[in-house]
């Protein structure tokens, strides 16, 4: 649906990079979704910051090691465009613009009637409606320079980028595949990661608003080990009041976004019906409890069983996003 920059391939590796990790999943089957292979490499601060590559040499070396360790040389990949780079915005265009002319029209209007906080974007759109005078579109955009920097990085380590996506859509794809979506729901998704939080609101299957926020992260206050899945297991060793303060800030941002949706975007016609909480933060259960207490709304989680060491366990939260990415364009 979004950022369809390249043609699709089979047996695609699904890669997610953020400020603190590189993760991949290879899909075994799509119904129910199951991971055949996966891996994770923890990143020290200063290599990627706010979704932007800061230390390209270190990142290239680390990714080369990952490609070797995971044995994914010359494989086609999908990747997630970091949340901090993505803008979602509703725009209106004249109704007489034909569907096959919309992309060209948007290119012409960028910078004149359509303003974005960056030049030369890569973008896609989703039609929302047509009232006879105007067509309403949902525009997804990111700076082309940053997106292509990731693409060139992958190519430099002998990977073949074939598609890009955004994280809320990938997670919703998994949520929908598992038949968790409810009729007429307005879903508020919260991706609570170790170094960032991404808030999105879905009307049906369409994300109409998205807000990313950075979380302060001092690696010296975290104990980081590997679990039996080979994934990072993080435990906070600092003052828990600091974390409580971070969570409080995010809860206030959630409240602001609910009000913005209710009174600005939606003219009080709809309200949030449910939260969906995901992410790799080790305190998700405490966050879920606080959400329920503060907002009085149901909080959904994605749980998916896998067979590990001859017993059933839930797929780790770190793998849900790349697993949702793996469902992109799966027929």
Coordinates of C-alpha atoms in Angstrom, one line a residue:
X1 CA 0.0 0.0 0.0
X2 CA 2.8 2.4 0.8
X3 CA 6.4 3.0 -0.4
X4 CA 6.1 0.4 -3.1
X5 CA 9.4 1.5 -4.5
X6 CA 10.5 -1.8 -6.0
X7 CA 9.1 -4.9 -7.5
X8 CA 8.2 -7.9 -5.3
X9 CA 10.2 -11.1 -5.0
X10 CA 9.9 -14.5 -3.4
X11 CA 11.6 -15.7 -0.2
X12 CA 12.2 -12.2 1.0
X13 CA 14.1 -11.3 4.1
X14 CA 12.3 -8.8 6.3
X15 CA 14.6 -6.3 8.0
X16 CA 13.9 -3.8 10.7
X17 CA 16.5 -1.2 11.8
X18 CA 15.9 1.2 14.6
X19 CA 18.1 3.3 17.0
X20 CA 19.1 0.3 19.1
X21 CA 18.8 -2.9 16.9
X22 CA 18.9 -4.7 13.6
X23 CA 16.4 -7.5 13.3
X24 CA 15.3 -9.9 10.6
X25 CA 12.7 -12.5 10.0
X26 CA 12.2 -15.0 7.2
X27 CA 8.6 -16.2 6.9
X28 CA 7.9 -19.9 7.0
X29 CA 4.2 -19.7 6.4
X30 CA 1.6 -16.9 6.3
X31 CA -1.4 -18.8 7.7
X32 CA -1.0 -18.7 10.6
X33 CA 2.1 -16.5 10.3
X34 CA 5.2 -18.4 11.4
X35 CA 8.9 -17.4 11.5
X36 CA 11.4 -19.8 9.9
X37 CA 14.5 -17.9 10.8
X38 CA 15.3 -14.7 12.7
X39 CA 18.1 -12.8 14.3
X40 CA 18.9 -9.6 16.2
X41 CA 22.0 -7.4 16.7
X42 CA 21.9 -4.8 19.4
X43 CA 23.3 -1.4 18.4
X44 CA 25.1 0.9 20.7
X45 CA 23.9 4.6 20.9
X46 CA 25.2 7.0 18.2
X47 CA 25.0 4.7 15.1
X48 CA 21.4 5.5 14.3
X49 CA 19.7 8.5 15.9
X50 CA 16.1 9.4 15.5
X51 CA 15.9 7.0 12.5
X52 CA 18.8 8.7 10.7
X53 CA 22.1 7.0 10.0
X54 CA 24.8 8.9 11.9
X55 CA 27.8 6.5 11.7
X56 CA 27.5 4.9 8.2
X57 CA 30.9 3.1 8.5
X58 CA 30.1 1.4 11.8
X59 CA 26.6 0.5 10.6
X60 CA 28.0 -0.9 7.3
X61 CA 30.5 -3.1 9.2
X62 CA 27.9 -4.4 11.6
X63 CA 25.4 -5.1 8.9
X64 CA 28.1 -7.0 6.9
X65 CA 28.6 -9.2 10.0
X66 CA 24.9 -9.7 10.3
X67 CA 24.6 -10.8 6.7
X68 CA 27.5 -13.3 7.3
X69 CA 26.1 -14.6 10.6
X70 CA 22.5 -14.9 9.3
X71 CA 23.6 -16.3 5.9
X72 CA 21.4 -14.0 3.9
X73 CA 23.9 -13.0 1.2
X74 CA 22.4 -11.6 -2.0
X75 CA 18.8 -12.1 -0.6
X76 CA 16.0 -9.7 -1.5
X77 CA 14.7 -7.7 1.4
X78 CA 11.8 -5.6 2.6
X79 CA 12.6 -2.9 5.2
X80 CA 10.8 -0.6 7.5
X81 CA 11.2 3.2 6.9
X82 CA 12.0 4.5 10.4
X83 CA 9.0 6.1 12.1
X84 CA 10.8 9.4 12.7
X85 CA 11.2 9.9 9.0
X86 CA 7.5 9.4 8.0
X87 CA 4.8 11.9 7.6
X88 CA 1.1 11.0 7.3
X89 CA -1.2 13.7 6.1
X90 CA -4.7 14.1 4.5
X91 CA -4.8 16.2 1.3
X92 CA -7.6 17.2 -1.1
X93 CA -7.2 17.3 -4.9
X94 CA -9.8 18.3 -7.5
X95 CA -12.3 15.5 -8.3
X96 CA -11.6 15.8 -12.1
X97 CA -8.0 14.5 -11.6
X98 CA -8.1 10.9 -12.9
X99 CA -6.9 8.1 -10.7
X100 CA -4.0 7.4 -13.0
X101 CA -3.0 11.0 -12.9
X102 CA -2.9 11.4 -9.2
X103 CA 0.7 10.6 -8.6
X104 CA 1.8 13.1 -11.2
X105 CA -0.5 15.8 -9.8
X106 CA 0.9 15.3 -6.3
X107 CA 4.4 15.6 -7.6
X108 CA 3.5 19.0 -9.2
X109 CA 1.7 20.3 -6.1
X110 CA 4.5 19.4 -3.6
X111 CA 5.9 22.6 -2.3
X112 CA 3.1 24.8 -3.6
X113 CA -0.3 23.6 -2.4
X114 CA 1.0 20.6 -0.5
X115 CA 3.7 21.4 2.1
X116 CA 6.0 18.9 3.8
X117 CA 8.8 19.5 6.3
X118 CA 11.4 18.2 3.8
X119 CA 12.2 18.5 0.1
X120 CA 12.3 15.7 -2.5
X121 CA 10.1 13.2 -0.7
X122 CA 9.4 9.6 -1.6
X123 CA 5.6 9.1 -1.1
X124 CA 2.5 7.1 -1.8
X125 CA -1.2 7.7 -1.2
X126 CA -4.4 6.0 -0.3
X127 CA -7.8 7.3 -1.5
X128 CA -10.2 8.1 1.3
X129 CA -13.3 9.5 -0.5
X130 CA -14.7 11.6 -3.3
X131 CA -17.5 14.2 -2.7
X132 CA -17.8 15.2 -6.3
X133 CA -15.8 18.4 -5.9
X134 CA -12.6 17.0 -4.3
X135 CA -10.9 13.7 -3.7
X136 CA -9.5 13.1 -0.2
X137 CA -6.2 11.3 -0.1
X138 CA -4.0 10.0 2.7
X139 CA -0.5 10.9 1.9
X140 CA 2.5 8.9 3.2
X141 CA 5.9 10.7 2.7
X142 CA 9.5 10.5 3.9
X143 CA 12.7 12.3 2.8
X144 CA 14.0 10.5 -0.3
X145 CA 17.6 11.2 0.8
X146 CA 17.2 9.2 4.0
X147 CA 15.2 6.4 2.5
X148 CA 17.7 5.9 -0.3
X149 CA 20.6 6.1 2.2
X150 CA 19.1 2.9 3.7
X151 CA 18.6 1.4 0.3
X152 CA 22.2 2.1 -0.7
X153 CA 23.4 0.7 2.6
X154 CA 21.6 -2.6 1.9
X155 CA 23.0 -2.7 -1.6
X156 CA 26.5 -2.1 -0.4
X157 CA 26.4 -5.3 1.7
X158 CA 25.0 -7.4 -1.1
X159 CA 21.3 -7.2 -0.1
X160 CA 18.6 -6.4 -2.7
X161 CA 15.9 -4.0 -1.4
X162 CA 12.6 -4.7 -3.2
X163 CA 10.0 -3.0 -1.0
X164 CA 9.7 -0.6 1.9
X165 CA 6.8 -0.1 4.4
X166 CA 5.9 1.8 7.5
X167 CA 5.7 0.1 10.9
X168 CA 2.0 0.8 11.8
X169 CA 0.9 -0.8 8.5
X170 CA 3.1 -3.8 9.1
X171 CA 1.8 -4.3 12.6
X172 CA -1.8 -3.8 11.5
X173 CA -1.3 -6.4 8.7
X174 CA -0.4 -9.0 11.3
X175 CA -3.3 -7.8 13.6
X176 CA -5.7 -8.2 10.7
X177 CA -4.3 -11.6 9.6
X178 CA -4.8 -13.0 13.1
X179 CA -8.5 -11.8 12.9
X180 CA -8.2 -9.5 15.9
X181 CA -9.7 -6.5 14.1
X182 CA -13.3 -5.7 15.1
X183 CA -16.0 -4.2 13.0
X184 CA -16.3 -0.4 13.2
X185 CA -13.4 0.0 15.6
X186 CA -11.1 3.0 15.9
X187 CA -7.8 1.6 16.9
X188 CA -5.1 3.5 18.7
X189 CA -1.8 1.6 18.3
X190 CA 1.1 2.2 20.7
X191 CA 4.5 0.8 19.7
X192 CA 6.5 1.1 22.9
X193 CA 10.1 0.4 22.1
X194 CA 13.3 0.7 24.2
X195 CA 14.3 4.1 22.6
X196 CA 11.1 5.4 21.1
X197 CA 7.3 5.3 21.1
X198 CA 5.1 5.5 18.0
X199 CA 1.5 6.4 18.3
X200 CA -1.0 5.8 15.4
X201 CA -4.8 6.0 15.0
X202 CA -6.5 3.7 12.6
X203 CA -9.9 4.1 11.1
X204 CA -10.6 0.6 9.8
X205 CA -7.4 -0.5 8.2
X206 CA -6.2 3.1 7.4
X207 CA -3.7 5.0 9.7
X208 CA -5.0 8.5 9.6
X209 CA -2.5 10.0 12.1
X210 CA 1.0 9.0 13.4
X211 CA 3.2 10.6 16.0
X212 CA 6.7 9.3 16.9
X213 CA 8.5 10.2 20.1
X214 CA 12.0 9.6 21.3
X215 CA 12.7 8.0 24.8
X216 CA 15.8 9.0 26.7
X217 CA 18.2 6.0 26.7
X218 CA 21.3 5.7 28.8
X219 CA 22.8 2.3 28.0
X220 CA 24.8 2.3 31.3
X221 CA 21.5 2.0 33.1
X222 CA 20.5 -1.2 31.3
X223 CA 21.6 -4.7 31.8
X224 CA 21.5 -6.4 28.3
X225 CA 21.8 -10.1 27.8
X226 CA 20.6 -12.7 25.3
X227 CA 17.6 -15.0 25.9
X228 CA 17.2 -18.5 24.5
X229 CA 15.8 -17.1 21.3
X230 CA 19.0 -15.2 20.7
X231 CA 17.3 -11.9 21.2
X232 CA 18.2 -9.1 23.6
X233 CA 16.7 -9.2 27.0
X234 CA 16.9 -5.9 28.7
X235 CA 16.6 -5.0 32.4
X236 CA 16.6 -1.5 33.8
X237 CA 19.1 -1.0 36.6
X238 CA 18.7 2.8 37.1
X239 CA 16.2 4.8 39.2
X240 CA 12.7 3.6 38.4
X241 CA 11.3 7.1 39.0
X242 CA 13.1 8.1 35.8
X243 CA 11.2 5.5 33.8
X244 CA 8.0 6.5 35.5
X245 CA 8.6 10.1 34.4
X246 CA 9.1 8.9 30.8
X247 CA 6.0 6.9 30.8
X248 CA 4.0 9.8 32.3
X249 CA 5.2 12.0 29.4
X250 CA 4.0 9.5 26.8
X251 CA 0.6 9.1 28.5
X252 CA 0.2 12.8 28.3
X253 CA 1.0 12.6 24.5
X254 CA -1.5 9.8 24.2
X255 CA -4.2 12.0 25.8
X256 CA -3.3 15.0 23.5
X257 CA -3.5 12.8 20.4
X258 CA -6.9 11.4 21.5
X259 CA -8.2 15.0 21.9
X260 CA -6.7 16.0 18.5
X261 CA -8.4 13.1 16.8
X262 CA -11.7 13.7 18.6
X263 CA -11.9 17.5 18.2
X264 CA -9.8 18.3 15.1
X265 CA -9.6 15.4 12.8
X266 CA -13.0 13.8 13.4
X267 CA -15.4 16.6 14.5
X268 CA -16.5 14.5 17.5
X269 CA -18.1 11.9 15.2
X270 CA -16.0 9.0 16.4
X271 CA -13.9 8.1 19.4
X272 CA -11.1 5.7 20.2
X273 CA -12.5 2.2 20.9
X274 CA -9.4 0.2 21.7
X275 CA -5.6 0.4 22.3
X276 CA -3.2 -2.0 20.6
X277 CA 0.1 -2.2 22.6
X278 CA 3.2 -3.7 21.0
X279 CA 6.9 -3.1 21.3
X280 CA 10.1 -4.4 22.8
X281 CA 10.1 -2.4 26.0
X282 CA 10.6 -4.9 28.9
X283 CA 7.9 -3.2 31.0
X284 CA 5.0 -3.6 28.6
X285 CA 2.8 -5.3 31.2
X286 CA 3.2 -2.3 33.6
X287 CA 2.5 0.1 30.7
X288 CA -0.7 -2.0 29.8
X289 CA -1.9 -1.8 33.4
X290 CA -1.4 2.0 33.5
X291 CA -3.2 2.5 30.1
X292 CA -6.3 0.6 31.4
X293 CA -6.3 2.6 34.6
X294 CA -5.8 6.0 33.0
X295 CA -8.0 5.8 29.9
X296 CA -10.6 3.1 30.8
X297 CA -10.3 1.5 27.3
X298 CA -9.6 -2.2 26.4
X299 CA -5.9 -2.8 25.6
X300 CA -5.1 -5.5 23.0
X301 CA -1.8 -7.3 22.6
X302 CA -0.7 -9.5 19.7
X303 CA 0.2 -13.0 20.9
X304 CA 1.2 -15.7 18.5
X305 CA 2.4 -19.2 19.6
X306 CA 5.5 -20.9 18.3
X307 CA 7.0 -24.3 19.0
X308 CA 10.4 -23.9 20.7
X309 CA 12.4 -26.6 22.4
X310 CA 9.4 -28.9 22.2
X311 CA 7.1 -26.6 24.0
X312 CA 4.7 -23.9 22.9
X313 CA 5.8 -20.3 23.6
X314 CA 4.7 -16.9 22.4
X315 CA 6.7 -15.3 19.6
X316 CA 8.8 -12.6 21.3
X317 CA 7.6 -9.0 20.9
X318 CA 10.8 -8.1 19.0
X319 CA 9.7 -10.3 16.1
X320 CA 6.1 -9.1 15.7
X321 CA 7.0 -6.1 13.5
X322 CA 9.3 -7.9 11.0
X323 CA 6.7 -10.7 11.0
X324 CA 4.0 -8.2 10.0
X325 CA 6.4 -6.8 7.4
X326 CA 6.8 -10.4 6.0
X327 CA 3.1 -10.4 5.3
X328 CA 3.3 -7.5 2.9
X329 CA 2.2 -8.6 -0.6
X330 CA 1.8 -12.2 0.5
X331 CA -1.0 -13.7 -1.6

